[in-house]
Amino acid sequence: EPEVTQTPSHQVTQMGQEVILRCVPISNHLYFYWYRQILGQKVEFLVSFYNNEISEKSEIFDDQFSVERPDGSNFTLKIRSTKLEDSAMYFCASISREAGSPLHFGNGTRLTVT
Amino acid sequence: RKEVEQDPGPFNVPEGATVAFNCTYSNSASQSFFWYRQDCRKEPKLLMSVYSSGNEDGRFTAQLNRASQYISLLIRDSKLSDSATYLCVVQRGSTLGRLYFGRGTQLTVWP
């Protein structure tokens, strides 16, 4: 079964540094998402992306965050200047346009900001 | 008020037990409903969609009450492998739209 893959699995960075989290969605999927989950809390929506532009973003997705699809396969989330409270699991997800198809999550990147 | 609220748990049940989880959602515009399962430090995985008429998938039965804005999940004949956190999830509008997750209910099945 095709998978959404994310790298790295764990990223440690210092406060104020920029990080880029990478995702390779399933190849025929057209809609892409980032969610995050702070330890012990619920999964929260960050942003959705379609046709090379953001289609929806949450209040969490402020100017420090950006997304990009630099080529035909990668989908990245950049955090410009990380804060301690950005420490979380970040999940990429993708979905095809077929009716009834499920959202596929990647296995996540654990970001630790020190 | 939170978008999705769930029983906090944890639930600790013996193998073979029947266990039920409840969930309420606040936005009456919600149109799609799901139960996801999440193992420790792993990604959420879709367990089942929830339909208005209720639906069953093997040992799992989901119910939806739109009038009460209430969703339930029943697990019969619990297995050790059912131990996980169960996430109630709702979606408004398009099936491509954002998902709203509950905090999850932790289930441990013991032998």
Coordinates of C-alpha atoms in Angstrom, one line a residue:
Chain A
E1 CA 0.0 0.0 0.0
P2 CA 1.4 3.4 -0.9
E3 CA 2.5 5.6 2.0
V4 CA 3.1 9.1 3.0
T5 CA 6.7 9.4 4.1
Q6 CA 8.2 12.1 6.3
T7 CA 11.7 13.0 7.1
P8 CA 13.4 13.3 9.5
S9 CA 11.7 11.1 12.1
H10 CA 13.1 13.3 14.8
Q11 CA 14.5 16.8 14.6
V12 CA 16.2 18.7 17.5
T13 CA 16.8 22.4 17.1
Q14 CA 17.6 25.4 19.1
M15 CA 15.1 28.1 19.8
G16 CA 15.2 30.8 17.0
Q17 CA 16.5 28.4 14.4
E18 CA 14.7 27.6 11.1
V19 CA 13.6 24.1 10.5
I20 CA 12.2 22.4 7.4
L21 CA 10.1 19.3 7.7
R22 CA 9.8 17.2 4.6
C23 CA 7.0 15.0 3.3
V24 CA 6.5 12.9 0.2
P25 CA 2.7 12.5 -0.3
I26 CA 1.2 9.6 -2.2
S27 CA 2.0 10.1 -5.8
N28 CA -1.5 10.5 -7.3
H29 CA -2.8 12.6 -4.4
L30 CA -3.6 16.3 -5.0
Y31 CA -4.5 17.6 -1.6
F32 CA -1.9 18.0 1.2
Y33 CA -2.1 18.9 4.8
W34 CA 0.0 19.5 7.9
Y35 CA -1.3 18.7 11.4
R36 CA 0.6 18.8 14.7
Q37 CA 0.2 17.2 18.1
I38 CA 1.8 18.6 21.2
L39 CA 2.6 15.8 23.6
G40 CA -0.5 14.8 25.5
Q41 CA -2.8 17.0 23.5
K42 CA -5.1 16.6 20.5
V43 CA -4.1 16.6 16.9
E44 CA -4.5 20.1 15.5
F45 CA -4.9 21.2 11.9
L46 CA -2.3 23.6 10.6
V47 CA -2.8 24.1 6.8
S48 CA -4.2 22.5 3.7
F49 CA -2.6 22.9 0.2
Y50 CA -4.0 22.4 -3.3
N51 CA -2.9 23.4 -6.7
N52 CA 0.2 25.1 -5.4
E53 CA -1.5 27.3 -2.9
I54 CA -2.9 27.3 0.6
S55 CA -6.6 26.5 0.6
E56 CA -7.1 26.8 4.4
K57 CA -5.0 27.6 7.4
S58 CA -5.7 27.6 11.2
E59 CA -4.9 30.3 13.7
I60 CA -1.8 28.4 14.6
F61 CA -0.3 28.8 11.2
D62 CA 1.0 32.3 11.6
D63 CA 3.8 34.2 9.7
Q64 CA 6.4 31.9 11.2
F65 CA 5.1 29.0 9.2
S66 CA 5.2 28.4 5.4
V67 CA 4.5 25.5 3.1
E68 CA 5.9 24.7 -0.3
R69 CA 5.8 22.1 -2.9
P70 CA 9.2 22.7 -4.5
D71 CA 8.9 19.9 -7.0
G72 CA 6.5 17.2 -8.1
S73 CA 7.0 15.0 -5.1
N74 CA 7.9 16.9 -1.9
F75 CA 5.7 19.0 0.4
T76 CA 7.6 20.9 3.0
L77 CA 6.7 22.8 6.2
K78 CA 9.1 25.6 7.3
I79 CA 9.2 27.2 10.6
R80 CA 11.2 30.3 10.4
S81 CA 12.2 31.0 14.0
T82 CA 11.3 28.1 16.2
K83 CA 9.9 28.6 19.7
L84 CA 9.8 26.2 22.6
E85 CA 6.1 25.8 22.1
D86 CA 6.6 24.5 18.6
S87 CA 7.9 21.2 20.1
A88 CA 5.4 18.6 18.8
M89 CA 4.8 15.8 16.4
Y90 CA 4.1 17.1 12.9
F91 CA 2.0 14.9 10.7
C92 CA 1.8 15.4 6.9
A93 CA -1.3 13.9 5.2
S94 CA -2.6 13.6 1.7
I95 CA -5.8 12.6 0.0
S96 CA -7.0 11.8 -3.5
R97 CA -10.1 13.3 -5.0
E98 CA -11.9 10.1 -5.3
A99 CA -15.2 10.0 -3.3
G100 CA -14.9 8.2 0.0
S101 CA -11.1 8.0 -0.1
P102 CA -9.5 8.3 3.3
L103 CA -6.9 10.8 4.5
H104 CA -3.5 9.2 4.7
F105 CA -1.2 10.4 7.4
G106 CA 2.6 10.1 7.4
N107 CA 4.4 8.6 10.4
G108 CA 5.3 12.1 11.7
T109 CA 8.3 14.1 12.5
R110 CA 9.0 14.8 16.2
L111 CA 10.3 18.3 16.6
T112 CA 12.1 19.2 19.8
V113 CA 13.0 22.8 20.3
T114 CA 15.5 23.4 23.1
Chain B
R1 CA -16.7 25.2 23.9
K2 CA -14.4 22.7 22.4
E3 CA -15.2 21.5 18.9
V4 CA -15.0 17.8 19.8
E5 CA -15.2 16.4 23.3
Q6 CA -14.6 12.9 24.4
D7 CA -14.6 10.7 27.5
P8 CA -11.1 11.3 28.8
G9 CA -10.6 7.7 30.0
P10 CA -8.5 5.7 30.5
F11 CA -10.5 2.6 30.1
N12 CA -8.9 -0.6 31.4
V13 CA -10.8 -3.7 30.4
P14 CA -10.1 -7.5 30.2
E15 CA -9.9 -9.3 27.0
G16 CA -13.4 -10.2 25.7
A17 CA -15.1 -7.2 27.3
T18 CA -17.3 -4.8 25.5
V19 CA -16.4 -1.2 25.8
A20 CA -18.1 2.0 24.6
F21 CA -16.7 5.5 23.9
N22 CA -18.7 8.6 23.6
C23 CA -18.1 11.9 21.9
T24 CA -19.9 15.2 21.4
Y25 CA -19.3 17.9 18.8
S26 CA -20.3 21.5 19.0
N27 CA -20.8 22.6 15.4
S28 CA -24.1 21.6 13.9
A29 CA -22.6 22.2 10.4
S30 CA -20.3 19.2 10.9
Q31 CA -21.1 16.7 8.1
S32 CA -18.6 13.9 8.3
F33 CA -17.6 11.8 11.3
F34 CA -14.9 9.3 11.9
W35 CA -13.2 7.3 14.5
Y36 CA -9.4 7.1 14.3
R37 CA -7.0 5.0 16.3
Q38 CA -3.7 6.2 17.4
D39 CA -0.9 4.0 18.9
C40 CA 1.6 5.6 21.2
R41 CA 3.7 8.2 19.3
K42 CA 2.4 7.1 16.0
E43 CA 0.2 8.7 13.4
P44 CA -3.6 8.5 13.5
K45 CA -5.1 5.8 11.4
L46 CA -8.7 5.7 10.2
L47 CA -10.7 3.0 12.1
M48 CA -14.1 3.8 10.5
S49 CA -16.3 6.4 9.1
V50 CA -19.6 7.0 11.0
Y51 CA -22.8 7.2 9.0
S52 CA -26.2 8.5 10.1
S53 CA -27.8 5.1 10.1
G54 CA -25.0 3.7 12.2
N55 CA -22.5 1.2 10.8
E56 CA -20.6 -1.9 11.9
D57 CA -17.2 -3.2 10.9
G58 CA -16.6 -6.6 12.5
R59 CA -16.4 -6.0 16.3
F60 CA -16.7 -2.3 15.9
T61 CA -20.0 -0.4 15.8
A62 CA -20.4 3.3 15.3
Q63 CA -23.5 5.4 15.9
L64 CA -24.3 9.0 15.1
N65 CA -27.1 11.1 16.6
R66 CA -27.2 14.4 14.8
A67 CA -30.0 15.9 16.9
S68 CA -27.8 15.4 20.1
Q69 CA -24.5 16.0 18.2
Y70 CA -23.3 12.7 19.7
I71 CA -21.1 10.0 18.3
S72 CA -20.3 6.6 19.9
L73 CA -18.0 3.7 19.3
L74 CA -18.7 0.2 20.6
I75 CA -16.0 -2.4 20.7
R76 CA -17.1 -6.0 21.3
D77 CA -14.9 -8.9 22.3
S78 CA -11.9 -6.7 23.0
K79 CA -8.5 -8.0 22.0
L80 CA -5.1 -7.1 23.4
S81 CA -4.3 -5.4 20.1
D82 CA -7.2 -3.0 20.6
S83 CA -5.1 -1.2 23.2
A84 CA -4.7 2.3 21.8
T85 CA -6.1 5.8 21.9
Y86 CA -9.4 6.3 20.1
L87 CA -9.9 9.7 18.5
C88 CA -13.3 11.1 17.6
V89 CA -13.0 13.3 14.5
V90 CA -15.4 15.6 12.7
Q91 CA -15.3 17.5 9.5
R92 CA -17.4 20.3 8.2
G93 CA -18.3 20.9 4.6
S94 CA -16.1 19.4 2.0
T95 CA -14.6 15.9 2.4
L96 CA -11.3 17.7 1.6
G97 CA -11.7 20.1 4.5
R98 CA -9.9 20.2 7.8
L99 CA -10.5 17.6 10.5
Y100 CA -11.3 18.5 14.1
F101 CA -9.9 15.9 16.5
G102 CA -11.0 15.1 20.1
R103 CA -8.2 14.6 22.6
G104 CA -8.8 10.8 22.5
T105 CA -9.8 8.1 24.9
Q106 CA -7.1 5.7 26.0
L107 CA -8.0 2.0 26.0
T108 CA -5.9 -0.7 27.6
V109 CA -7.0 -4.3 27.2
W110 CA -5.4 -6.7 29.7
P111 CA -5.1 -10.5 29.4

